[in-house]
Amino acid sequence: MDILTTVNDLREAIRARRTYLKRIGFVPTMGYLHAGHEALMRQAKEECDLVVASIFVNPTQFGPAEDLEKYPRDLARDSELCARAGVDFLFHPDARDMYPLGSSTWVDVDGLTAIACGAARPGHFRGVCTVCAKLFNIVRPDRAYFGEKDFQQLMVIKRMVRDLFMPLTIVGVPTVREPDGLAMSSRNSYLSLSERQAARVVPKTLQRAREMIDAGEHEGAAITAAIEELVAAQPLAKLQYAVIVDPDTLTPMRALTHEARLLVAIFVGATRLIDNCALVPKAVAPPA
Ligand code: AMP
């Protein structure tokens, strides 16, 4: 595996291999890698001839009061994981290379970004879309891999690629979880021991929603009320949002007439954790 730190070096390295390759796969990350990232890389390796991964803590997707400075970093450990997962080129640029002096172009996806993380983190998706557009233009992959863990991000990136006729396919990969159900996340490393225990409430909200659906509940408000109650009972946790949306348009759904997506964001101590799951309502029996 080669580690490249400038846009030009990565472009050159890929150019030398592109002509005789059938498919280039790309996995963008912010590093401090775990088994969730590894699943994306392994799937890319299975489906592509060359795998490029990036590690870049993108400053433009962090709000002024967020954790950009303290975001965890460990390039040595990350490179080992990438090499093990079969990554060919690891791209690790610095911010001046990705945003040269005078950069003034941004990519905004409307609509899908109006709720959930888009509403809670103003400017976040603008930063995500802009850096992904830059990375897609540098790597020019055939397929790029994104986790369902960040479901709204996955849908926003798919929409950007569709709207801008970007010549690649976005592949969604299921969420990888810890044995107790907590979705793997680089930010889990912020949790103290007691917060880590308390964080179990996050997957529990999804489980509660699915149980209610299985018991025949069709009202979104009843499910979000139950989630509010569950989180309120955990003293270290604070619900930021729980919304039930159409999985394609991300518009809120009141009645679960068809498959929906539940999106939650919960603070555990100072750490913000997000998760989501599909909600598949029981078919309403046709009248006899
Ligand atoms: P991040 O480094 O957090 O920006 O994540 C980089 C990519 O890995 C994104 O596409 C995430 O959705 C994905 N990812 C993060 N955590 C997980 C997980 N637990 N399971 C699957 N994919 C994940």
Tab-separated table of C-alpha atoms and ligand atoms in Angstrom:
chain	number	residue	atom	x	y	z
A	1	MET	CA	0.000	0.000	0.000
A	2	ASP	CA	1.257	3.480	-0.878
A	3	ILE	CA	0.462	6.538	1.222
A	4	LEU	CA	0.068	9.737	-0.793
A	5	THR	CA	-0.203	13.135	0.815
A	6	THR	CA	-0.735	15.525	-2.094
A	7	VAL	CA	-3.422	15.775	-4.737
A	8	ASN	CA	-0.823	15.641	-7.517
A	9	ASP	CA	0.928	12.554	-6.142
A	10	LEU	CA	-2.355	10.666	-5.828
A	11	ARG	CA	-3.449	11.685	-9.325
A	12	GLU	CA	-0.128	10.515	-10.767
A	13	ALA	CA	-0.254	7.216	-8.885
A	14	ILE	CA	-3.798	6.497	-10.103
A	15	ARG	CA	-3.054	7.674	-13.652
A	16	ALA	CA	-0.305	5.100	-13.966
A	17	ARG	CA	-2.730	2.291	-13.111
A	18	ARG	CA	-6.034	3.526	-14.549
A	19	THR	CA	-5.704	2.470	-18.189
A	20	TYR	CA	-5.639	-1.257	-17.611
A	21	LEU	CA	-7.947	-1.350	-14.606
A	22	LYS	CA	-11.571	-2.207	-14.904
A	23	ARG	CA	-12.865	-0.593	-11.760
A	24	ILE	CA	-11.622	1.852	-9.131
A	25	GLY	CA	-13.283	1.789	-5.698
A	26	PHE	CA	-13.047	4.670	-3.228
A	27	VAL	CA	-13.679	4.859	0.531
A	28	PRO	CA	-13.576	8.377	2.010
A	29	THR	CA	-13.114	8.565	5.802
A	30	MET	CA	-12.020	10.891	8.569
A	31	GLY	CA	-9.730	8.245	10.079
A	32	TYR	CA	-9.471	6.670	13.526
A	33	LEU	CA	-10.658	3.607	11.699
A	34	HIS	CA	-12.701	0.711	13.044
A	35	ALA	CA	-14.483	-2.381	11.770
A	36	GLY	CA	-17.203	-0.223	10.167
A	37	HIS	CA	-14.673	1.496	7.903
A	38	GLU	CA	-13.016	-1.862	7.303
A	39	ALA	CA	-16.299	-3.326	6.026
A	40	LEU	CA	-16.465	-0.553	3.400
A	41	MET	CA	-12.873	-1.241	2.337
A	42	ARG	CA	-13.379	-4.994	2.152
A	43	GLN	CA	-16.501	-4.623	0.042
A	44	ALA	CA	-14.626	-2.217	-2.249
A	45	LYS	CA	-11.815	-4.759	-2.543
A	46	GLU	CA	-14.270	-7.483	-3.523
A	47	GLU	CA	-15.977	-5.386	-6.158
A	48	CYS	CA	-13.092	-3.339	-7.592
A	49	ASP	CA	-9.628	-3.789	-9.097
A	50	LEU	CA	-7.996	-0.906	-7.248
A	51	VAL	CA	-9.047	0.514	-3.882
A	52	VAL	CA	-8.313	4.071	-2.802
A	53	ALA	CA	-9.143	5.182	0.746
A	54	SER	CA	-8.798	8.681	2.138
A	55	ILE	CA	-8.260	9.957	5.647
A	56	PHE	CA	-9.065	13.632	5.938
A	57	VAL	CA	-10.632	15.386	8.912
A	58	ASN	CA	-12.526	17.864	6.782
A	59	PRO	CA	-12.648	21.220	8.594
A	60	THR	CA	-15.563	22.607	6.562
A	61	GLN	CA	-18.056	20.035	7.853
A	62	PHE	CA	-17.488	20.982	11.508
A	63	GLY	CA	-19.389	23.833	13.162
A	64	PRO	CA	-17.460	26.449	15.181
A	65	ALA	CA	-18.393	24.825	18.513
A	66	GLU	CA	-17.760	21.246	17.336
A	67	ASP	CA	-14.918	18.763	17.855
A	68	LEU	CA	-12.583	19.468	14.878
A	69	GLU	CA	-9.503	20.020	17.047
A	70	LYS	CA	-10.016	17.063	19.327
A	71	TYR	CA	-11.270	14.632	16.652
A	72	PRO	CA	-9.229	11.439	17.282
A	73	ARG	CA	-6.305	10.730	14.959
A	74	ASP	CA	-3.915	7.752	14.657
A	75	LEU	CA	-2.376	7.445	11.217
A	76	ALA	CA	-0.022	4.584	12.115
A	77	ARG	CA	-2.842	2.338	13.318
A	78	ASP	CA	-5.109	3.451	10.471
A	79	SER	CA	-2.513	2.580	7.805
A	80	GLU	CA	-2.192	-0.916	9.230
A	81	LEU	CA	-5.943	-1.425	9.078
A	82	CYS	CA	-6.084	-0.119	5.491
A	83	ALA	CA	-3.232	-2.373	4.374
A	84	ARG	CA	-4.926	-5.370	6.012
A	85	ALA	CA	-8.204	-4.564	4.283
A	86	GLY	CA	-6.511	-4.505	0.875
A	87	VAL	CA	-6.334	-0.752	0.226
A	88	ASP	CA	-3.876	0.054	-2.590
A	89	PHE	CA	-3.570	3.818	-2.152
A	90	LEU	CA	-4.178	5.697	1.086
A	91	PHE	CA	-4.668	9.422	0.555
A	92	HIS	CA	-3.899	11.644	3.540
A	93	PRO	CA	-3.848	15.263	2.397
A	94	ASP	CA	-3.672	18.334	4.561
A	95	ALA	CA	-6.316	21.038	4.568
A	96	ARG	CA	-4.221	23.511	2.519
A	97	ASP	CA	-4.011	20.987	-0.291
A	98	MET	CA	-7.759	20.283	-0.300
A	99	TYR	CA	-8.702	23.952	0.122
A	100	PRO	CA	-6.002	25.991	-1.627
A	101	LEU	CA	-5.916	29.687	-0.806
A	102	GLY	CA	-8.832	31.426	-2.488
A	103	SER	CA	-11.084	28.333	-2.710
A	104	SER	CA	-14.614	29.660	-3.111
A	105	THR	CA	-16.725	26.879	-4.624
A	106	TRP	CA	-19.293	24.981	-2.570
A	107	VAL	CA	-21.781	22.201	-3.256
A	108	ASP	CA	-25.181	22.500	-1.596
A	109	VAL	CA	-27.904	19.870	-1.735
A	110	ASP	CA	-31.284	21.385	-0.850
A	111	GLY	CA	-34.294	19.633	0.635
A	112	LEU	CA	-32.729	16.423	1.927
A	113	THR	CA	-30.514	18.506	4.206
A	114	ALA	CA	-33.366	20.493	5.794
A	115	ILE	CA	-33.976	18.034	8.635
A	116	ALA	CA	-32.125	15.822	11.138
A	117	CYS	CA	-28.334	16.394	11.008
A	118	GLY	CA	-28.813	19.102	8.379
A	119	ALA	CA	-30.986	21.118	10.758
A	120	ALA	CA	-28.900	20.290	13.852
A	121	ARG	CA	-25.548	21.070	12.212
A	122	PRO	CA	-25.919	24.073	9.876
A	123	GLY	CA	-23.370	23.945	7.042
A	124	HIS	CA	-22.394	20.346	7.804
A	125	PHE	CA	-23.651	18.787	4.563
A	126	ARG	CA	-22.298	21.676	2.515
A	127	GLY	CA	-18.850	20.759	3.850
A	128	VAL	CA	-19.443	17.033	3.300
A	129	CYS	CA	-20.702	17.477	-0.274
A	130	THR	CA	-17.933	19.890	-1.197
A	131	VAL	CA	-15.150	17.638	0.081
A	132	CYS	CA	-16.708	14.540	-1.518
A	133	ALA	CA	-17.045	16.363	-4.858
A	134	LYS	CA	-13.368	17.364	-4.642
A	135	LEU	CA	-12.302	13.825	-3.707
A	136	PHE	CA	-14.423	12.284	-6.482
A	137	ASN	CA	-12.764	14.642	-8.990
A	138	ILE	CA	-9.291	13.743	-7.751
A	139	VAL	CA	-9.783	9.961	-7.583
A	140	ARG	CA	-12.374	9.586	-10.381
A	141	PRO	CA	-13.643	6.293	-8.910
A	142	ASP	CA	-16.211	4.010	-10.524
A	143	ARG	CA	-17.731	3.231	-7.138
A	144	ALA	CA	-17.594	5.011	-3.800
A	145	TYR	CA	-18.588	3.305	-0.550
A	146	PHE	CA	-20.544	4.975	2.252
A	147	GLY	CA	-21.951	3.553	5.491
A	148	GLU	CA	-25.667	3.345	6.227
A	149	LYS	CA	-24.631	4.422	9.719
A	150	ASP	CA	-24.747	7.965	8.317
A	151	PHE	CA	-27.975	7.369	6.422
A	152	GLN	CA	-28.769	11.004	5.663
A	153	GLN	CA	-25.216	11.539	4.378
A	154	LEU	CA	-25.559	8.483	2.120
A	155	MET	CA	-28.809	9.838	0.640
A	156	VAL	CA	-27.411	13.366	0.230
A	157	ILE	CA	-24.300	12.090	-1.576
A	158	LYS	CA	-26.430	9.877	-3.828
A	159	ARG	CA	-28.534	12.923	-4.710
A	160	MET	CA	-25.475	15.096	-5.407
A	161	VAL	CA	-24.025	12.447	-7.724
A	162	ARG	CA	-27.341	12.088	-9.529
A	163	ASP	CA	-27.994	15.826	-9.856
A	164	LEU	CA	-24.476	16.700	-11.055
A	165	PHE	CA	-24.187	13.694	-13.403
A	166	MET	CA	-21.057	12.560	-11.617
A	167	PRO	CA	-19.868	9.366	-13.347
A	168	LEU	CA	-19.792	6.985	-10.380
A	169	THR	CA	-22.042	4.684	-8.380
A	170	ILE	CA	-22.582	5.269	-4.656
A	171	VAL	CA	-22.744	2.005	-2.716
A	172	GLY	CA	-24.356	1.865	0.751
A	173	VAL	CA	-22.896	-0.594	3.283
A	174	PRO	CA	-24.841	-1.857	6.354
A	175	THR	CA	-23.908	-0.529	9.805
A	176	VAL	CA	-21.316	-2.512	11.770
A	177	ARG	CA	-22.128	-2.681	15.495
A	178	GLU	CA	-20.461	-3.537	18.798
A	179	PRO	CA	-21.730	-6.748	20.469
A	180	ASP	CA	-24.200	-4.719	22.579
A	181	GLY	CA	-25.666	-3.044	19.508
A	182	LEU	CA	-23.917	0.346	19.644
A	183	ALA	CA	-22.962	1.422	16.114
A	184	MET	CA	-19.193	1.636	15.713
A	185	SER	CA	-17.999	5.225	15.486
A	186	SER	CA	-14.688	7.029	15.889
A	187	ARG	CA	-16.501	9.271	18.389
A	188	ASN	CA	-17.206	6.294	20.704
A	189	SER	CA	-13.618	6.815	21.899
A	190	TYR	CA	-14.771	10.013	23.663
A	191	LEU	CA	-17.062	8.023	25.996
A	192	SER	CA	-16.081	7.372	29.608
A	193	LEU	CA	-16.872	3.955	31.047
A	194	SER	CA	-20.203	5.077	32.497
A	195	GLU	CA	-21.090	6.949	29.297
A	196	ARG	CA	-20.269	3.846	27.268
A	197	GLN	CA	-22.801	1.923	29.385
A	198	ALA	CA	-25.344	4.713	28.970
A	199	ALA	CA	-24.790	4.754	25.192
A	200	ARG	CA	-26.636	1.454	24.956
A	201	VAL	CA	-29.780	3.566	25.001
A	202	VAL	CA	-29.020	4.576	21.386
A	203	PRO	CA	-29.551	1.150	19.766
A	204	LYS	CA	-32.331	0.529	22.295
A	205	THR	CA	-34.354	3.361	20.758
A	206	LEU	CA	-34.199	1.591	17.399
A	207	GLN	CA	-35.133	-1.707	18.981
A	208	ARG	CA	-38.114	-0.131	20.788
A	209	ALA	CA	-39.335	1.401	17.521
A	210	ARG	CA	-39.104	-1.927	15.724
A	211	GLU	CA	-40.950	-3.699	18.543
A	212	MET	CA	-43.762	-1.155	18.346
A	213	ILE	CA	-43.991	-1.557	14.578
A	214	ASP	CA	-44.069	-5.347	14.961
A	215	ALA	CA	-46.894	-4.949	17.491
A	216	GLY	CA	-48.875	-3.076	14.832
A	217	GLU	CA	-48.157	0.583	15.673
A	218	HIS	CA	-48.535	2.820	12.612
A	219	GLU	CA	-48.361	6.287	14.189
A	220	GLY	CA	-44.961	7.959	13.929
A	221	ALA	CA	-45.745	10.254	16.875
A	222	ALA	CA	-46.395	7.292	19.199
A	223	ILE	CA	-43.004	5.845	18.328
A	224	THR	CA	-41.067	9.092	18.763
A	225	ALA	CA	-42.864	9.697	22.092
A	226	ALA	CA	-41.729	6.262	23.311
A	227	ILE	CA	-38.168	7.085	22.245
A	228	GLU	CA	-38.275	10.417	24.114
A	229	GLU	CA	-39.392	8.548	27.237
A	230	LEU	CA	-36.676	5.907	26.887
A	231	VAL	CA	-33.912	8.494	26.507
A	232	ALA	CA	-35.291	10.688	29.314
A	233	ALA	CA	-34.933	7.703	31.663
A	234	GLN	CA	-31.158	7.609	31.050
A	235	PRO	CA	-29.619	10.461	33.089
A	236	LEU	CA	-26.437	10.719	30.982
A	237	ALA	CA	-28.350	10.902	27.697
A	238	LYS	CA	-30.189	13.728	25.978
A	239	LEU	CA	-32.230	13.329	22.817
A	240	GLN	CA	-31.384	15.809	20.059
A	241	TYR	CA	-33.842	14.434	17.521
A	242	ALA	CA	-35.809	11.325	16.611
A	243	VAL	CA	-37.524	11.591	13.240
A	244	ILE	CA	-39.303	9.110	11.036
A	245	VAL	CA	-38.839	9.869	7.369
A	246	ASP	CA	-39.452	8.524	3.911
A	247	PRO	CA	-36.207	6.666	3.076
A	248	ASP	CA	-35.859	8.250	-0.378
A	249	THR	CA	-36.991	11.842	0.102
A	250	LEU	CA	-36.240	12.143	3.852
A	251	THR	CA	-39.553	13.962	4.316
A	252	PRO	CA	-41.189	13.323	7.700
A	253	MET	CA	-43.850	10.591	7.771
A	254	ARG	CA	-46.768	10.806	10.201
A	255	ALA	CA	-48.346	7.455	9.427
A	256	LEU	CA	-46.238	4.466	8.553
A	257	THR	CA	-48.028	3.440	5.404
A	258	HIS	CA	-44.872	2.053	3.838
A	259	GLU	CA	-41.257	1.407	4.783
A	260	ALA	CA	-39.731	4.343	6.666
A	261	ARG	CA	-36.387	5.244	8.190
A	262	LEU	CA	-35.959	6.235	11.810
A	263	LEU	CA	-33.094	8.687	12.389
A	264	VAL	CA	-31.893	9.525	15.904
A	265	ALA	CA	-29.215	11.797	17.392
A	266	ILE	CA	-28.517	11.476	21.105
A	267	PHE	CA	-25.962	13.225	23.286
A	268	VAL	CA	-24.316	10.928	25.806
A	269	GLY	CA	-22.445	13.312	28.051
A	270	ALA	CA	-20.851	15.737	25.577
A	271	THR	CA	-20.625	13.125	22.804
A	272	ARG	CA	-23.163	13.248	20.017
A	273	LEU	CA	-24.072	9.822	18.620
A	274	ILE	CA	-26.301	9.126	15.623
A	275	ASP	CA	-27.994	5.961	14.465
A	276	ASN	CA	-30.856	4.842	12.245
A	277	CYS	CA	-32.813	1.831	11.084
A	278	ALA	CA	-35.482	0.801	8.615
A	279	LEU	CA	-39.028	0.567	9.950
A	280	VAL	CA	-41.131	-1.867	7.974
A	281	PRO	CA	-44.786	-1.673	9.004
A	282	LYS	CA	-46.882	-4.796	9.133
A	283	ALA	CA	-49.099	-4.969	6.087
A	284	VAL	CA	-52.544	-3.649	6.897
A	285	ALA	CA	-54.898	-6.583	6.417
A	286	PRO	CA	-57.329	-5.966	3.546
A	287	PRO	CA	-60.987	-5.673	4.649
A	288	ALA	CA	-62.735	-9.064	4.705
B	1	AMP	P1	-16.232	8.779	9.092
B	1	AMP	O1	-14.791	8.435	9.185
B	1	AMP	O2	-16.957	8.707	10.385
B	1	AMP	O3	-16.489	10.030	8.299
B	1	AMP	O4	-16.893	7.611	8.226
B	1	AMP	C1	-16.387	7.268	6.961
B	1	AMP	C2	-17.343	6.296	6.315
B	1	AMP	O5	-17.475	5.136	7.118
B	1	AMP	C3	-18.752	6.883	6.151
B	1	AMP	O6	-19.287	6.469	4.902
B	1	AMP	C4	-19.494	6.264	7.303
B	1	AMP	O7	-20.881	6.138	7.076
B	1	AMP	C5	-18.846	4.892	7.374
B	1	AMP	N1	-19.040	4.311	8.699
B	1	AMP	C6	-18.760	4.885	9.894
B	1	AMP	N2	-19.126	4.069	10.909
B	1	AMP	C7	-19.668	2.966	10.340
B	1	AMP	C8	-20.252	1.764	10.854
B	1	AMP	N3	-20.350	1.530	12.164
B	1	AMP	N4	-20.700	0.845	9.978
B	1	AMP	C9	-20.605	1.068	8.635
B	1	AMP	N5	-20.082	2.189	8.092
B	1	AMP	C10	-19.610	3.119	8.922
